Tab-separated table of C-alpha atoms and ligand atoms in Angstrom:
chain	number	residue	atom	x	y	z
P	13	MET	CA	0.000	0.000	0.000
P	14	SER	CA	1.373	3.419	-0.892
P	15	LYS	CA	2.476	5.770	1.857
P	16	HIS	CA	0.463	8.954	2.079
P	17	TYR	CA	1.759	12.496	2.733
P	18	VAL	CA	0.399	16.019	2.451
P	19	VAL	CA	1.660	19.578	2.536
P	20	ILE	CA	-0.567	21.537	4.913
P	21	GLY	CA	-0.844	25.305	4.511
P	22	ASN	CA	-3.178	28.242	3.972
P	23	PRO	CA	-2.962	29.124	1.146
P	24	VAL	CA	-1.469	25.962	-0.317
P	25	ALA	CA	-2.706	25.826	-3.925
P	26	HIS	CA	0.559	27.375	-5.157
P	27	SER	CA	2.776	24.786	-3.421
P	28	LYS	CA	5.258	22.990	-5.660
P	29	SER	CA	5.859	20.290	-3.051
P	30	PRO	CA	3.526	17.682	-4.651
P	31	LEU	CA	5.395	18.067	-7.938
P	32	ILE	CA	8.773	17.745	-6.219
P	33	HIS	CA	7.825	14.715	-4.138
P	34	ALA	CA	6.223	12.986	-7.136
P	35	ALA	CA	9.490	13.443	-9.031
P	36	PHE	CA	11.515	12.082	-6.093
P	37	ALA	CA	9.185	9.078	-5.747
P	38	GLN	CA	9.419	8.247	-9.430
P	39	GLN	CA	13.188	8.618	-9.425
P	40	THR	CA	13.708	6.362	-6.373
P	41	GLY	CA	10.909	3.863	-7.106
P	42	GLN	CA	9.039	4.603	-3.870
P	43	ASP	CA	5.281	4.092	-3.686
P	44	VAL	CA	4.219	7.502	-2.380
P	45	ARG	CA	1.064	9.601	-2.618
P	46	TYR	CA	1.581	13.305	-1.819
P	47	GLU	CA	-1.177	15.946	-1.929
P	48	ARG	CA	-2.014	19.494	-0.862
P	49	LEU	CA	-4.160	19.960	2.248
P	50	LEU	CA	-5.744	23.349	2.860
P	51	ALA	CA	-6.373	23.788	6.593
P	52	PRO	CA	-8.577	26.569	7.982
P	53	LEU	CA	-6.513	29.246	9.729
P	54	ASP	CA	-7.870	28.079	13.081
P	55	GLY	CA	-7.942	24.405	12.153
P	56	PHE	CA	-4.356	23.198	11.807
P	57	VAL	CA	-4.368	20.707	14.694
P	58	ASN	CA	-7.685	19.177	13.584
P	59	ALA	CA	-6.384	18.846	10.033
P	60	VAL	CA	-3.264	17.002	11.225
P	61	ARG	CA	-5.200	14.729	13.587
P	62	SER	CA	-7.769	13.834	10.892
P	63	PHE	CA	-5.084	13.074	8.338
P	64	GLN	CA	-3.246	10.956	10.886
P	65	ALA	CA	-6.457	9.067	11.726
P	66	GLU	CA	-7.021	8.369	8.016
P	67	GLY	CA	-3.664	6.610	7.902
P	68	GLY	CA	-1.392	9.454	6.765
P	69	ASN	CA	2.326	8.807	7.269
P	70	GLY	CA	3.609	12.352	7.572
P	71	ALA	CA	3.270	15.943	6.427
P	72	ASN	CA	5.109	18.976	5.281
P	73	VAL	CA	3.932	22.197	6.879
P	74	THR	CA	4.027	25.599	5.285
P	75	VAL	CA	2.858	29.150	6.015
P	76	PRO	CA	1.318	29.991	8.456
P	77	PHE	CA	1.441	26.746	10.442
P	78	LYS	CA	5.142	26.004	11.023
P	79	GLU	CA	5.080	27.292	14.623
P	80	ALA	CA	1.837	25.404	15.331
P	81	ALA	CA	3.463	22.225	13.971
P	82	TRP	CA	6.380	22.770	16.328
P	83	GLN	CA	4.006	23.088	19.275
P	84	LEU	CA	2.086	19.987	18.284
P	85	ALA	CA	5.127	17.691	18.001
P	86	ASP	CA	5.841	15.078	20.680
P	87	THR	CA	9.541	14.873	19.781
P	88	MET	CA	11.793	16.867	17.475
P	89	THR	CA	15.318	17.189	16.121
P	90	PRO	CA	17.670	19.669	17.826
P	91	ARG	CA	17.629	21.883	14.709
P	92	ALA	CA	13.827	22.010	14.785
P	93	ARG	CA	13.899	22.899	18.478
P	94	LEU	CA	16.226	25.828	17.770
P	95	ALA	CA	14.257	26.913	14.714
P	96	GLY	CA	11.078	27.281	16.782
P	97	ALA	CA	9.190	25.969	13.772
P	98	ALA	CA	8.715	22.659	11.989
P	99	ASN	CA	8.225	22.013	8.282
P	100	THR	CA	8.306	18.211	8.365
P	101	LEU	CA	6.267	15.820	10.510
P	102	VAL	CA	6.657	12.057	10.762
P	103	PHE	CA	3.727	10.097	12.210
P	104	SER	CA	4.282	6.865	14.099
P	105	ASP	CA	2.628	4.858	16.866
P	106	LEU	CA	4.835	6.776	19.288
P	107	GLY	CA	3.458	10.166	18.225
P	108	ILE	CA	4.480	13.057	15.998
P	109	HIS	CA	8.180	13.660	15.350
P	110	ALA	CA	9.150	17.029	13.868
P	111	ASP	CA	12.107	18.324	11.899
P	112	ASN	CA	12.953	21.602	10.236
P	113	THR	CA	14.740	20.975	6.947
P	114	ASP	CA	14.677	24.578	5.674
P	115	GLY	CA	18.111	25.563	7.003
P	116	VAL	CA	19.897	22.467	5.793
P	117	GLY	CA	18.114	22.940	2.448
P	118	LEU	CA	19.437	26.487	2.173
P	119	VAL	CA	22.990	25.532	3.126
P	120	THR	CA	23.005	22.579	0.696
P	121	ASP	CA	21.773	24.798	-2.116
P	122	ILE	CA	24.449	27.410	-1.401
P	123	GLN	CA	27.345	25.016	-0.910
P	124	LYS	CA	26.556	22.113	-3.234
P	125	ASN	CA	24.397	23.529	-6.010
P	126	LEU	CA	25.853	27.034	-6.183
P	127	GLY	CA	29.359	25.870	-5.274
P	128	TYR	CA	29.841	28.540	-2.625
P	129	ALA	CA	31.588	27.263	0.534
P	130	LEU	CA	30.460	29.199	3.621
P	131	ALA	CA	33.465	28.349	5.803
P	132	GLY	CA	35.365	31.490	6.762
P	133	ARG	CA	32.864	33.795	5.003
P	134	ARG	CA	31.271	36.940	6.388
P	135	VAL	CA	27.545	36.219	6.286
P	136	LEU	CA	24.656	38.670	6.590
P	137	VAL	CA	21.161	37.369	7.319
P	138	MET	CA	18.476	39.974	6.658
P	139	GLY	CA	15.375	39.485	8.775
P	140	ALA	CA	14.659	38.082	12.223
P	141	GLY	CA	11.278	36.405	11.744
P	142	GLY	CA	10.478	32.718	11.484
P	143	ALA	CA	12.282	32.246	8.167
P	144	ALA	CA	15.533	33.708	9.537
P	145	ARG	CA	15.344	31.749	12.776
P	146	GLY	CA	14.944	28.519	10.810
P	147	VAL	CA	18.222	28.874	8.930
P	148	ILE	CA	20.732	30.401	11.352
P	149	ALA	CA	21.849	27.234	13.177
P	150	PRO	CA	22.615	25.321	9.946
P	151	ILE	CA	24.481	28.388	8.594
P	152	LEU	CA	26.602	28.552	11.759
P	153	ALA	CA	27.260	24.818	11.452
P	154	ALA	CA	28.950	25.549	8.103
P	155	LEU	CA	31.576	27.551	10.078
P	156	PRO	CA	31.363	31.049	8.585
P	157	ALA	CA	33.732	33.709	9.998
P	158	PHE	CA	30.639	35.287	11.561
P	159	VAL	CA	26.947	35.903	10.994
P	160	VAL	CA	25.341	39.328	11.370
P	161	ILE	CA	21.556	39.336	11.760
P	162	ALA	CA	20.084	42.638	10.567
P	163	ASN	CA	16.462	43.544	11.125
P	164	ARG	CA	14.112	46.517	10.971
P	165	THR	CA	12.928	45.757	14.516
P	166	ALA	CA	16.155	45.707	16.517
P	167	ALA	CA	14.805	43.736	19.477
P	168	LYS	CA	13.995	40.716	17.298
P	169	ALA	CA	17.541	40.574	15.871
P	170	ALA	CA	18.955	40.899	19.399
P	171	ALA	CA	16.772	38.017	20.614
P	172	LEU	CA	18.007	35.749	17.807
P	173	ARG	CA	21.582	36.759	18.565
P	174	THR	CA	21.140	35.630	22.167
P	175	LEU	CA	19.507	32.369	21.067
P	176	PHE	CA	22.250	31.427	18.599
P	177	ALA	CA	25.331	32.813	20.396
P	178	PRO	CA	26.247	29.368	21.791
P	179	PHE	CA	26.652	28.029	18.242
P	180	GLY	CA	29.052	30.502	16.633
P	181	ILE	CA	30.018	34.133	16.265
P	182	VAL	CA	26.797	35.989	15.704
P	183	GLU	CA	25.928	39.680	16.013
P	184	ALA	CA	22.750	41.742	15.696
P	185	ALA	CA	22.486	45.071	13.874
P	186	SER	CA	20.099	47.532	12.296
P	187	TYR	CA	20.343	47.972	8.499
P	188	GLN	CA	21.813	51.452	8.998
P	189	ALA	CA	24.528	50.074	11.293
P	190	LEU	CA	25.835	47.911	8.423
P	191	ALA	CA	27.368	51.023	6.790
P	192	GLY	CA	31.081	50.425	6.198
P	193	MET	CA	30.786	46.637	6.494
P	194	GLN	CA	31.162	44.142	3.665
P	195	PHE	CA	29.779	40.616	3.358
P	196	ASP	CA	30.702	37.618	1.225
P	197	CYS	CA	27.245	36.095	1.471
P	198	VAL	CA	24.001	38.008	2.004
P	199	ILE	CA	20.797	36.036	2.615
P	200	ASN	CA	17.432	37.748	2.443
P	201	ALA	CA	15.126	36.020	4.943
P	202	THR	CA	12.648	38.905	5.146
P	203	SER	CA	9.204	38.853	3.612
P	204	ALA	CA	9.818	42.265	2.016
P	205	SER	CA	10.201	40.778	-1.488
P	206	LEU	CA	6.741	39.216	-1.171
P	207	ALA	CA	5.284	42.700	-0.927
P	208	GLY	CA	7.559	43.892	-3.741
P	209	GLN	CA	9.476	46.085	-1.281
P	210	VAL	CA	13.245	46.587	-1.260
P	211	ILE	CA	14.956	47.232	2.066
P	212	ASP	CA	17.116	50.332	2.171
P	213	LEU	CA	20.712	49.134	2.556
P	214	PRO	CA	23.993	51.047	2.898
P	215	ASP	CA	26.203	51.237	-0.235
P	216	ALA	CA	29.082	48.837	-0.912
P	217	LEU	CA	27.692	46.023	1.225
P	218	PHE	CA	28.535	43.249	-1.233
P	219	ALA	CA	32.195	42.153	-1.183
P	220	THR	CA	34.046	41.169	-4.359
P	221	GLY	CA	32.894	37.700	-5.388
P	222	SER	CA	29.875	37.824	-3.096
P	223	LEU	CA	26.825	35.572	-3.285
P	224	VAL	CA	23.444	37.184	-2.664
P	225	TYR	CA	20.593	34.774	-1.947
P	226	ASP	CA	16.898	35.578	-1.750
P	227	MET	CA	14.970	32.828	0.027
P	228	MET	CA	11.914	33.802	-2.034
P	229	TYR	CA	11.496	32.578	-5.575
P	230	ALA	CA	9.430	33.756	-8.492
P	231	THR	CA	9.470	33.384	-12.244
P	232	GLN	CA	11.297	36.736	-12.457
P	233	PRO	CA	14.294	37.794	-10.319
P	234	THR	CA	12.920	39.326	-7.098
P	235	PRO	CA	13.352	43.084	-6.473
P	236	PHE	CA	16.117	42.243	-3.985
P	237	MET	CA	17.965	40.111	-6.541
P	238	GLN	CA	17.750	42.953	-9.044
P	239	TYR	CA	19.081	45.387	-6.452
P	240	ALA	CA	21.998	43.048	-5.674
P	241	GLN	CA	22.833	42.633	-9.355
P	242	GLN	CA	22.942	46.411	-9.762
P	243	HIS	CA	25.106	46.867	-6.651
P	244	GLY	CA	28.033	44.562	-7.286
P	245	ALA	CA	26.964	41.075	-6.215
P	246	ALA	CA	28.956	38.511	-8.205
P	247	GLN	CA	26.336	35.782	-7.975
P	248	VAL	CA	22.612	36.064	-7.266
P	249	ALA	CA	20.214	33.230	-6.492
P	250	ASP	CA	16.578	32.727	-5.581
P	251	GLY	CA	15.150	30.135	-3.189
P	252	LEU	CA	14.035	27.483	-5.698
P	253	GLY	CA	17.051	25.278	-4.981
P	254	MET	CA	16.415	25.611	-1.250
P	255	LEU	CA	12.821	24.509	-1.776
P	256	VAL	CA	13.920	21.345	-3.573
P	257	GLU	CA	16.737	20.606	-1.103
P	258	GLN	CA	14.513	20.964	1.975
P	259	ALA	CA	12.041	18.594	0.274
P	260	ALA	CA	14.840	16.087	-0.394
P	261	VAL	CA	15.781	15.975	3.293
P	262	ALA	CA	12.113	15.446	4.241
P	263	PHE	CA	11.853	12.671	1.605
P	264	HIS	CA	14.972	11.048	3.067
P	265	LEU	CA	13.504	11.218	6.565
P	266	TRP	CA	10.302	9.514	5.382
P	267	GLN	CA	11.623	6.987	2.846
P	268	GLY	CA	15.211	6.402	3.913
P	269	VAL	CA	16.484	7.256	0.424
P	270	MET	CA	18.114	10.511	-0.663
P	271	PRO	CA	16.824	11.620	-4.077
P	272	ASP	CA	18.918	13.390	-6.700
P	273	THR	CA	17.875	17.037	-6.605
P	274	HIS	CA	19.657	18.372	-9.705
P	275	ALA	CA	17.221	16.957	-12.247
P	276	VAL	CA	14.243	18.245	-10.250
P	277	ILE	CA	15.664	21.766	-9.886
P	278	SER	CA	16.342	21.906	-13.643
P	279	HIS	CA	12.844	20.625	-14.383
P	280	LEU	CA	11.200	23.305	-12.173
P	281	ARG	CA	13.369	26.034	-13.699
P	282	ALA	CA	12.242	25.002	-17.148
P	283	LEU	CA	8.537	25.224	-16.251
L	330	ATR	P1	8.630	34.874	8.121
L	330	ATR	O1	8.030	33.661	8.740
L	330	ATR	O2	8.528	34.938	6.622
L	330	ATR	O3	10.026	35.129	8.593
L	330	ATR	P2	7.796	36.961	9.862
L	330	ATR	O4	8.116	36.119	11.061
L	330	ATR	O5	6.559	37.794	9.857
L	330	ATR	O6	7.688	36.084	8.571
L	330	ATR	O7	9.067	37.884	9.594
L	330	ATR	C1	9.133	38.761	8.502
L	330	ATR	C2	10.507	39.398	8.457
L	330	ATR	O8	10.584	40.273	7.326
L	330	ATR	C3	10.831	40.241	9.668
L	330	ATR	O9	12.217	40.205	9.911
L	330	ATR	C4	10.386	41.641	9.202
L	330	ATR	O10	11.010	42.699	9.891
L	330	ATR	P3	10.408	43.178	11.319
L	330	ATR	O11	10.809	42.133	12.312
L	330	ATR	O12	11.028	44.494	11.575
L	330	ATR	O13	8.908	43.238	11.113
L	330	ATR	C5	10.881	41.580	7.775
L	330	ATR	N1	10.233	42.555	6.875
L	330	ATR	C6	9.057	42.408	6.233
L	330	ATR	N2	8.798	43.486	5.460
L	330	ATR	C7	9.837	44.345	5.620
L	330	ATR	C8	10.175	45.622	5.077
L	330	ATR	N3	9.377	46.256	4.216
L	330	ATR	N4	11.336	46.195	5.475
L	330	ATR	C9	12.160	45.553	6.337
L	330	ATR	N5	11.890	44.350	6.881
L	330	ATR	C10	10.761	43.737	6.526
């Protein structure tokens, strides 16, 4: 009997996860059914419990339920605990186990797919919301020289700095305070691009050879990617590779097989 998974979100109609997991299943010969599940904004827990009762084996969780998934879990990986949010749930007789594969997906995309080693690099993370919190521990695990977290609301960057200080050299700053600094890798984890807004940044932020990464993706380069291209970034990337890599880690957790992501990334790019 095929194993059954869903991606739960609201909205969820746009999610590419079913496409990605279908490609992984075909590639690895796994018998998997993977669908979208729209949960009411106040109905996440009921949606998970019903799916579990129907025999579901696990779920991916997307906006706005990642924190609720974290709260619902009986056990979780250390990286999920630190992230404060879960994007992958595994159901078993023992309960719900949670992981957060977003950060490892981002780091794999940067290091493996884009060929940009983070060790020794000066890294800037823009944003201090859920998306930023989910990726900082895996970035620090790649041993950058340091990570600066910049955010519009200073207190949120400071809180993340305190949370992640045990795991590497990490500082908090306002965007204005970045003036005079340069970074080898700049990661946009804000939701500003979603609203078509570009954050006002000091000049000369991007070091020679720098990689600028927007965790959002769209058919066109995001406003932030365009800004980076115009201001000296050597390499600019969107979050499509991260999306496929985080899915691959979830697939591995569920099926015990690691799919090949390259073919799937190329296929999605071509669509
Ligand atoms: P997510 O789960 O996507 O991280 P979030 O937790 O609401 O969503 O966080 C959104 C992030 O984008 C925050 O860092 C937010 O900055 P504030 O903490 O100051 O609100 C940032 N953000 C969104 N729009 C922005 C804008 N126009 N300028 C600067 N930062 C913005």
